[in-house]
mmCIF file of C-alpha atoms in Angstrom:
data_model
loop_
_atom_site.group_PDB
_atom_site.id
_atom_site.type_symbol
_atom_site.label_atom_id
_atom_site.label_comp_id
_atom_site.label_asym_id
_atom_site.label_seq_id
_atom_site.Cartn_x
_atom_site.Cartn_y
_atom_site.Cartn_z
ATOM 1 C CA MET Q 1 75.715 103.581 114.915
ATOM 2 C CA GLY Q 2 77.123 107.229 113.352
ATOM 3 C CA LYS Q 3 79.446 107.188 110.203
ATOM 4 C CA SER Q 4 81.740 108.841 109.331
ATOM 5 C CA VAL Q 5 83.996 109.216 106.099
ATOM 6 C CA GLY Q 6 87.632 110.140 106.076
ATOM 7 C CA LEU Q 7 88.981 111.609 102.149
ATOM 8 C CA GLU Q 8 91.678 111.544 100.436
ATOM 9 C CA ILE Q 9 91.823 114.276 97.667
ATOM 10 C CA HIS Q 10 95.938 114.410 95.745
ATOM 11 C CA ALA Q 11 96.532 115.567 92.003
ATOM 12 C CA ARG Q 12 97.134 111.849 90.952
ATOM 13 C CA GLY Q 13 93.795 111.088 92.949
ATOM 14 C CA VAL Q 14 90.912 110.548 95.079
ATOM 15 C CA ARG Q 15 90.226 108.044 98.267
ATOM 16 C CA ALA Q 16 87.155 107.638 100.602
ATOM 17 C CA VAL Q 17 87.102 105.248 103.770
ATOM 18 C CA GLU Q 18 83.569 105.094 105.493
ATOM 19 C CA MET Q 19 84.137 104.286 109.138
ATOM 20 C CA SER Q 20 81.201 103.009 111.572
ATOM 21 C CA GLY Q 21 81.285 103.269 115.557
ATOM 22 C CA ARG Q 22 83.449 105.035 117.925
ATOM 23 C CA GLY Q 23 87.027 104.289 119.166
ATOM 24 C CA SER Q 24 88.297 100.385 119.688
ATOM 25 C CA LYS Q 25 84.751 99.480 118.095
ATOM 26 C CA SER Q 26 84.219 101.248 114.750
ATOM 27 C CA ARG Q 27 85.392 99.502 111.178
ATOM 28 C CA ILE Q 28 85.704 100.231 107.982
ATOM 29 C CA THR Q 29 82.470 99.266 106.477
ATOM 30 C CA ARG Q 30 83.020 100.504 101.959
ATOM 31 C CA TYR Q 31 86.129 101.677 100.368
ATOM 32 C CA LEU Q 32 86.915 103.707 96.764
ATOM 33 C CA GLU Q 33 89.668 104.728 95.244
ATOM 34 C CA ARG Q 34 89.730 107.188 92.091
ATOM 35 C CA GLU Q 35 93.248 107.895 89.980
ATOM 36 C CA LEU Q 36 92.861 111.152 88.253
ATOM 37 C CA THR Q 37 94.755 113.707 85.795
ATOM 38 C CA PRO Q 38 97.340 115.670 87.112
ATOM 39 C CA ARG Q 39 96.906 119.331 85.776
ATOM 40 C CA GLY Q 40 99.731 121.759 87.184
ATOM 41 C CA GLY Q 41 99.696 120.048 90.629
ATOM 42 C CA GLN Q 42 96.014 119.565 91.128
ATOM 43 C CA PRO Q 43 93.524 117.218 90.031
ATOM 44 C CA ASP Q 44 92.033 117.713 86.939
ATOM 45 C CA PRO Q 45 88.875 119.620 87.898
ATOM 46 C CA GLU Q 46 86.356 117.756 85.821
ATOM 47 C CA GLU Q 47 87.337 114.165 87.087
ATOM 48 C CA LEU Q 48 87.677 115.150 90.364
ATOM 49 C CA GLN Q 49 84.342 116.711 90.226
ATOM 50 C CA ALA Q 50 83.331 112.751 88.165
ATOM 51 C CA ALA Q 51 84.699 110.932 91.686
ATOM 52 C CA LEU Q 52 83.954 113.242 94.044
ATOM 53 C CA GLU Q 53 79.859 112.380 92.427
ATOM 54 C CA GLU Q 54 80.976 108.675 92.435
ATOM 55 C CA ILE Q 55 81.195 108.639 95.837
ATOM 56 C CA PHE Q 56 78.866 111.068 97.814
ATOM 57 C CA LYS Q 57 75.881 110.208 95.388
ATOM 58 C CA THR Q 58 75.971 107.269 93.056
ATOM 59 C CA ALA Q 59 77.932 105.153 96.558
ATOM 60 C CA LYS Q 60 76.143 107.166 98.600
ATOM 61 C CA PHE Q 61 78.880 107.694 101.374
ATOM 62 C CA SER Q 62 78.103 109.490 103.942
ATOM 63 C CA ARG Q 63 77.752 113.550 103.293
ATOM 64 C CA SER Q 64 77.423 114.728 107.259
ATOM 65 C CA ASN Q 65 81.108 113.463 109.000
ATOM 66 C CA VAL Q 66 83.097 114.272 106.896
ATOM 67 C CA VAL Q 67 87.260 114.897 107.635
ATOM 68 C CA GLY Q 68 89.474 115.344 104.569
ATOM 69 C CA SER Q 69 92.943 115.826 103.895
ATOM 70 C CA PHE Q 70 95.833 118.567 103.976
ATOM 71 C CA GLU Q 71 99.519 117.751 101.917
ATOM 72 C CA ALA Q 72 101.829 118.039 104.687
ATOM 73 C CA ASN Q 73 103.942 118.672 102.161
ATOM 74 C CA GLU Q 74 101.477 121.941 101.646
ATOM 75 C CA THR Q 75 103.514 123.046 105.067
ATOM 76 C CA VAL Q 76 105.310 124.496 106.926
ATOM 77 C CA VAL Q 77 106.112 121.992 109.991
ATOM 78 C CA ARG Q 78 109.068 123.797 112.517
ATOM 79 C CA GLU Q 79 109.402 123.065 116.110
ATOM 80 C CA ILE Q 80 109.158 126.058 118.705
ATOM 81 C CA PRO Q 81 109.925 126.008 121.960
ATOM 82 C CA VAL Q 82 107.134 128.574 123.809
ATOM 83 C CA PRO Q 83 107.816 129.792 127.572
ATOM 84 C CA PHE Q 84 104.741 128.976 128.457
ATOM 85 C CA LYS Q 85 102.756 125.510 129.163
ATOM 86 C CA ALA Q 86 98.968 126.177 129.773
ATOM 87 C CA ASP Q 87 96.837 125.072 126.493
ATOM 88 C CA ASP Q 88 95.488 129.138 126.812
ATOM 89 C CA GLN Q 89 98.528 131.346 126.916
ATOM 90 C CA ILE Q 90 99.995 129.090 124.188
ATOM 91 C CA ARG Q 91 96.678 129.584 121.675
ATOM 92 C CA LYS Q 92 97.115 133.381 122.447
ATOM 93 C CA VAL Q 93 100.873 133.948 121.053
ATOM 94 C CA ILE Q 94 101.764 130.785 118.442
ATOM 95 C CA LYS Q 95 100.442 132.463 115.509
ATOM 96 C CA TYR Q 96 102.948 135.234 116.624
ATOM 97 C CA GLU Q 97 105.260 132.868 117.384
ATOM 98 C CA ALA Q 98 105.753 130.618 114.185
ATOM 99 C CA GLU Q 99 105.998 133.939 112.308
ATOM 100 C CA HIS Q 100 109.154 134.094 113.177
ATOM 101 C CA HIS Q 101 110.463 130.261 111.242
ATOM 102 C CA LEU Q 102 107.878 131.806 107.836
ATOM 103 C CA HIS Q 103 110.084 132.727 105.543
ATOM 104 C CA ASN Q 104 108.004 133.022 102.337
ATOM 105 C CA CYS Q 105 104.023 134.215 104.224
ATOM 106 C CA ASP Q 106 102.588 136.337 106.654
ATOM 107 C CA ALA Q 107 101.283 134.795 109.864
ATOM 108 C CA ASP Q 108 98.351 136.299 108.592
ATOM 109 C CA ASP Q 109 98.001 133.947 105.680
ATOM 110 C CA VAL Q 110 98.066 131.045 107.387
ATOM 111 C CA VAL Q 111 96.773 129.219 109.330
ATOM 112 C CA VAL Q 112 98.733 127.543 112.596
ATOM 113 C CA GLN Q 113 98.402 124.631 114.988
ATOM 114 C CA TYR Q 114 100.401 122.696 116.799
ATOM 115 C CA THR Q 115 100.944 119.440 119.144
ATOM 116 C CA ARG Q 116 103.709 118.937 122.447
ATOM 117 C CA VAL Q 117 106.270 116.629 121.420
ATOM 118 C CA GLY Q 118 107.926 117.669 125.438
ATOM 119 C CA GLU Q 119 108.749 119.778 128.147
ATOM 120 C CA ALA Q 120 111.013 122.070 129.788
ATOM 121 C CA ALA Q 121 111.764 123.823 132.857
ATOM 122 C CA ASP Q 122 110.286 127.474 131.643
ATOM 123 C CA GLY Q 123 107.858 126.538 129.354
ATOM 124 C CA THR Q 124 106.641 123.668 125.857
ATOM 125 C CA ASN Q 125 108.483 122.309 122.945
ATOM 126 C CA LEU Q 126 106.432 122.435 119.870
ATOM 127 C CA LEU Q 127 105.446 121.202 116.852
ATOM 128 C CA VAL Q 128 104.473 123.744 114.945
ATOM 129 C CA PHE Q 129 102.569 123.193 111.910
ATOM 130 C CA ALA Q 130 101.334 126.891 109.138
ATOM 131 C CA ALA Q 131 99.089 125.498 106.263
ATOM 132 C CA ARG Q 132 98.172 129.497 103.897
ATOM 133 C CA LYS Q 133 95.121 130.217 103.931
ATOM 134 C CA ASP Q 134 94.634 129.402 99.900
ATOM 135 C CA ALA Q 135 95.715 126.138 100.160
ATOM 136 C CA LEU Q 136 93.017 124.974 102.589
ATOM 137 C CA GLY Q 137 90.282 127.128 101.077
ATOM 138 C CA ARG Q 138 91.176 125.354 97.475
ATOM 139 C CA ARG Q 139 90.618 122.399 98.976
ATOM 140 C CA ILE Q 140 87.156 123.168 100.624
ATOM 141 C CA GLU Q 141 86.234 124.194 97.930
ATOM 142 C CA GLN Q 142 87.136 120.422 95.996
ATOM 143 C CA GLY Q 143 84.506 119.982 99.293
ATOM 144 C CA ARG Q 144 81.857 122.241 98.796
ATOM 145 C CA ALA Q 145 81.139 121.642 95.305
ATOM 146 C CA ALA Q 146 80.309 117.892 95.952
ATOM 147 C CA GLY Q 147 77.893 119.597 99.189
ATOM 148 C CA VAL Q 148 80.018 118.961 101.327
ATOM 149 C CA GLU Q 149 81.206 120.603 104.193
ATOM 150 C CA PHE Q 150 84.422 119.533 105.813
ATOM 151 C CA LEU Q 151 84.233 118.533 109.724
ATOM 152 C CA ALA Q 152 87.540 118.930 110.054
ATOM 153 C CA LEU Q 153 90.979 119.377 107.783
ATOM 154 C CA ASP Q 154 93.791 117.464 108.738
ATOM 155 C CA LEU Q 155 96.922 116.493 107.925
ATOM 156 C CA ASP Q 156 98.210 113.346 105.402
ATOM 157 C CA ALA Q 157 101.108 112.501 107.556
ATOM 158 C CA VAL Q 158 99.406 112.962 110.997
ATOM 159 C CA SER Q 159 96.633 110.957 110.002
ATOM 160 C CA PHE Q 160 98.902 108.482 109.121
ATOM 161 C CA PHE Q 161 100.766 108.037 112.271
ATOM 162 C CA ASP Q 162 97.482 107.583 114.323
ATOM 163 C CA ALA Q 163 96.581 104.975 111.912
ATOM 164 C CA ALA Q 164 99.688 103.757 112.572
ATOM 165 C CA SER Q 165 98.772 104.083 116.174
ATOM 166 C CA ALA Q 166 95.818 102.383 115.826
ATOM 167 C CA ALA Q 167 97.299 99.316 113.990
ATOM 168 C CA GLY Q 168 99.333 98.902 117.424
ATOM 169 C CA LEU Q 169 102.330 99.293 115.054
ATOM 170 C CA THR Q 170 104.185 101.769 117.545
ATOM 171 C CA ASP Q 171 102.812 99.996 120.357
ATOM 172 C CA GLU Q 172 105.018 96.897 118.952
ATOM 173 C CA HIS Q 173 107.400 99.459 117.905
ATOM 174 C CA PRO Q 174 107.531 102.698 120.177
ATOM 175 C CA THR Q 175 110.625 104.506 118.699
ATOM 176 C CA CYS Q 176 110.582 103.829 114.495
ATOM 177 C CA VAL Q 177 110.906 106.603 111.820
ATOM 178 C CA LEU Q 178 107.045 105.984 109.777
ATOM 179 C CA LEU Q 179 107.820 106.874 105.664
ATOM 180 C CA ASN Q 180 104.721 107.799 104.330
ATOM 181 C CA VAL Q 181 105.553 107.720 100.833
ATOM 182 C CA SER Q 182 103.195 109.590 98.162
ATOM 183 C CA ASN Q 183 103.720 110.888 94.225
ATOM 184 C CA ARG Q 184 105.330 114.208 95.071
ATOM 185 C CA SER Q 185 106.730 113.888 98.220
ATOM 186 C CA THR Q 186 107.751 111.228 101.626
ATOM 187 C CA GLU Q 187 107.357 112.143 104.687
ATOM 188 C CA LEU Q 188 109.148 111.417 107.564
ATOM 189 C CA ILE Q 189 107.341 110.960 110.984
ATOM 190 C CA PHE Q 190 109.984 110.195 113.597
ATOM 191 C CA VAL Q 191 107.988 108.694 116.806
ATOM 192 C CA VAL Q 192 109.585 108.874 120.024
ATOM 193 C CA GLU Q 193 107.807 105.977 123.376
ATOM 194 C CA GLY Q 194 104.632 106.279 120.826
ATOM 195 C CA GLU Q 195 104.846 110.101 120.767
ATOM 196 C CA LEU Q 196 104.628 112.134 117.692
ATOM 197 C CA ARG Q 197 108.515 113.898 118.121
ATOM 198 C CA ALA Q 198 109.127 115.069 114.781
ATOM 199 C CA LEU Q 199 107.494 115.050 111.244
ATOM 200 C CA ARG Q 200 109.795 116.216 107.858
ATOM 201 C CA SER Q 201 108.183 116.479 104.601
ATOM 202 C CA VAL Q 202 110.429 115.911 102.088
ATOM 203 C CA ARG Q 203 109.626 116.951 97.354
ATOM 204 C CA ILE Q 204 111.045 113.743 96.813
ATOM 205 C CA GLY Q 205 108.140 110.427 96.155
ATOM 206 C CA VAL Q 206 107.044 108.061 93.013
ATOM 207 C CA ASP Q 207 106.865 110.821 90.135
ATOM 208 C CA SER Q 208 110.433 111.439 89.975
ATOM 209 C CA ILE Q 209 110.932 107.676 89.267
ATOM 210 C CA SER Q 210 107.984 107.960 86.628
ATOM 211 C CA GLN Q 211 109.553 111.505 85.209
ATOM 212 C CA GLY Q 212 112.942 109.925 85.636
ATOM 213 C CA LEU Q 213 111.552 106.496 82.562
ATOM 214 C CA ALA Q 214 110.299 109.087 80.367
ATOM 215 C CA ARG Q 215 113.057 110.939 80.183
ATOM 216 C CA ASP Q 216 116.317 107.894 79.632
ATOM 217 C CA MET Q 217 113.021 105.771 77.813
ATOM 218 C CA ASP Q 218 111.750 109.331 75.887
ATOM 219 C CA ILE Q 219 108.155 108.172 76.560
ATOM 220 C CA ASP Q 220 105.645 110.982 77.562
ATOM 221 C CA VAL Q 221 104.697 110.602 81.996
ATOM 222 C CA ALA Q 222 101.441 109.101 81.158
ATOM 223 C CA GLU Q 223 103.246 105.850 79.397
ATOM 224 C CA ALA Q 224 106.292 106.053 81.466
ATOM 225 C CA ASP Q 225 103.359 105.444 84.680
ATOM 226 C CA HIS Q 226 101.537 103.131 83.319
ATOM 227 C CA LYS Q 227 105.219 100.469 82.708
ATOM 228 C CA LEU Q 228 106.061 101.662 85.737
ATOM 229 C CA ALA Q 229 102.539 100.199 87.019
ATOM 230 C CA GLU Q 230 103.153 96.907 85.232
ATOM 231 C CA ILE Q 231 107.340 96.286 86.918
ATOM 232 C CA SER Q 232 105.988 97.167 90.374
ATOM 233 C CA ALA Q 233 103.030 94.959 90.266
ATOM 234 C CA GLU Q 234 105.497 92.046 89.011
ATOM 235 C CA GLU Q 235 108.155 93.177 91.917
ATOM 236 C CA GLU Q 236 106.026 93.557 94.530
ATOM 237 C CA ALA Q 237 104.238 89.581 93.407
ATOM 238 C CA ASP Q 238 107.903 88.578 94.327
ATOM 239 C CA GLY Q 239 108.056 90.720 97.344
ATOM 240 C CA ASP Q 240 109.074 93.887 99.087
ATOM 241 C CA LEU Q 241 109.178 96.723 96.424
ATOM 242 C CA LEU Q 242 110.818 99.106 97.745
ATOM 243 C CA LEU Q 243 113.713 96.998 99.708
ATOM 244 C CA SER Q 244 114.088 94.094 98.072
ATOM 245 C CA VAL Q 245 117.646 93.582 96.216
ATOM 246 C CA PRO Q 246 117.405 93.283 92.442
ATOM 247 C CA PRO Q 247 118.508 90.286 90.160
ATOM 248 C CA SER Q 248 122.086 90.627 88.956
ATOM 249 C CA VAL Q 249 122.625 93.855 86.636
ATOM 250 C CA GLY Q 250 124.980 92.822 84.436
ATOM 251 C CA SER Q 251 125.634 89.188 84.453
ATOM 252 C CA ARG Q 252 124.855 89.467 81.121
ATOM 253 C CA PRO Q 253 126.412 92.067 78.459
ATOM 254 C CA GLU Q 254 123.401 94.997 77.386
ATOM 255 C CA THR Q 255 122.866 93.804 73.787
ATOM 256 C CA GLU Q 256 121.406 90.387 74.981
ATOM 257 C CA LYS Q 257 118.843 91.199 76.847
ATOM 258 C CA SER Q 258 115.271 91.983 75.913
ATOM 259 C CA HIS Q 259 113.866 94.966 75.866
ATOM 260 C CA SER Q 260 111.057 94.213 78.150
ATOM 261 C CA GLU Q 261 114.191 93.203 80.635
ATOM 262 C CA LEU Q 262 116.620 96.862 79.519
ATOM 263 C CA GLU Q 263 113.476 98.388 81.137
ATOM 264 C CA ARG Q 264 112.955 96.315 83.998
ATOM 265 C CA ASP Q 265 117.098 97.148 84.541
ATOM 266 C CA LEU Q 266 116.009 100.173 84.288
ATOM 267 C CA PHE Q 267 113.168 101.152 86.511
ATOM 268 C CA HIS Q 268 115.832 99.227 89.322
ATOM 269 C CA GLN Q 269 117.864 101.893 88.907
ATOM 270 C CA LYS Q 270 115.249 104.778 89.088
ATOM 271 C CA ARG Q 271 113.974 102.940 92.157
ATOM 272 C CA ASP Q 272 117.591 102.650 93.422
ATOM 273 C CA GLU Q 273 118.149 106.278 92.946
ATOM 274 C CA PHE Q 274 114.936 107.442 94.761
ATOM 275 C CA VAL Q 275 116.139 105.074 97.568
ATOM 276 C CA ALA Q 276 119.437 106.756 97.677
ATOM 277 C CA ARG Q 277 117.914 110.154 98.760
ATOM 278 C CA LEU Q 278 115.257 108.892 100.596
ATOM 279 C CA LYS Q 279 118.358 108.080 102.815
ATOM 280 C CA ARG Q 280 120.021 110.947 101.842
ATOM 281 C CA GLU Q 281 117.051 112.605 103.968
ATOM 282 C CA TYR Q 282 116.772 110.087 107.289
ATOM 283 C CA VAL Q 283 120.422 111.088 107.872
ATOM 284 C CA ARG Q 284 120.714 114.627 107.314
ATOM 285 C CA SER Q 285 116.551 115.055 109.267
ATOM 286 C CA SER Q 286 117.915 112.307 111.774
#
């Protein structure tokens, strides 16, 4: 039975999932995750190398069918109408049609892919993805350093949609919005009648909570990350981490609160600010 591996690399970590079988008979056989230290928006090279060696040498994950992820926040996503319906015609013009929507780079500097999101009387509506070649090349080289040649690179937000579909979520809720919350960004994935209809990546992620805690508590971000992880674990044990209503703040004077209670209040404040910003982006995108 064939095996395949999905590999996600981001600034703060690497994840690998190994699957066997095909289609409805596929199943997850192994999963490995390691935290990394971010360096200038990228994972620390030495830590990444060690993590990939652990995955492919020590844990002996398959190297033959590896699909890597690529961040949606590194990709320009636009909905574009084209006056064609056949894929062979669309492929001939899509790169140059997309160029009109690329403001910071030339069409020759990007790799363009698309998916259909609607039909029109005189053509097709497309959701177009344009990723810079240098960023794609960096991801490919990260794999090659571990002896891995990627079979393909897939946009993380689209993989998230595919996973939700495979799990039956879009059957139960055919029209919905999926939120893919990561450290540096959040993807809003609009699904209509079970199909991907629109996608927007906003640069608001969990890091904004850590950075807010670090700034207000006058500590470094690493320590803020640690405190956030501790409080989040406690909150998660009590229910929904992101949207749960916190205990009433201000029920006692601030001077009577313990240090841990004040930290928790600050966490609630930063979390609520994060959710409020996310709600504004959702309304704007809708």
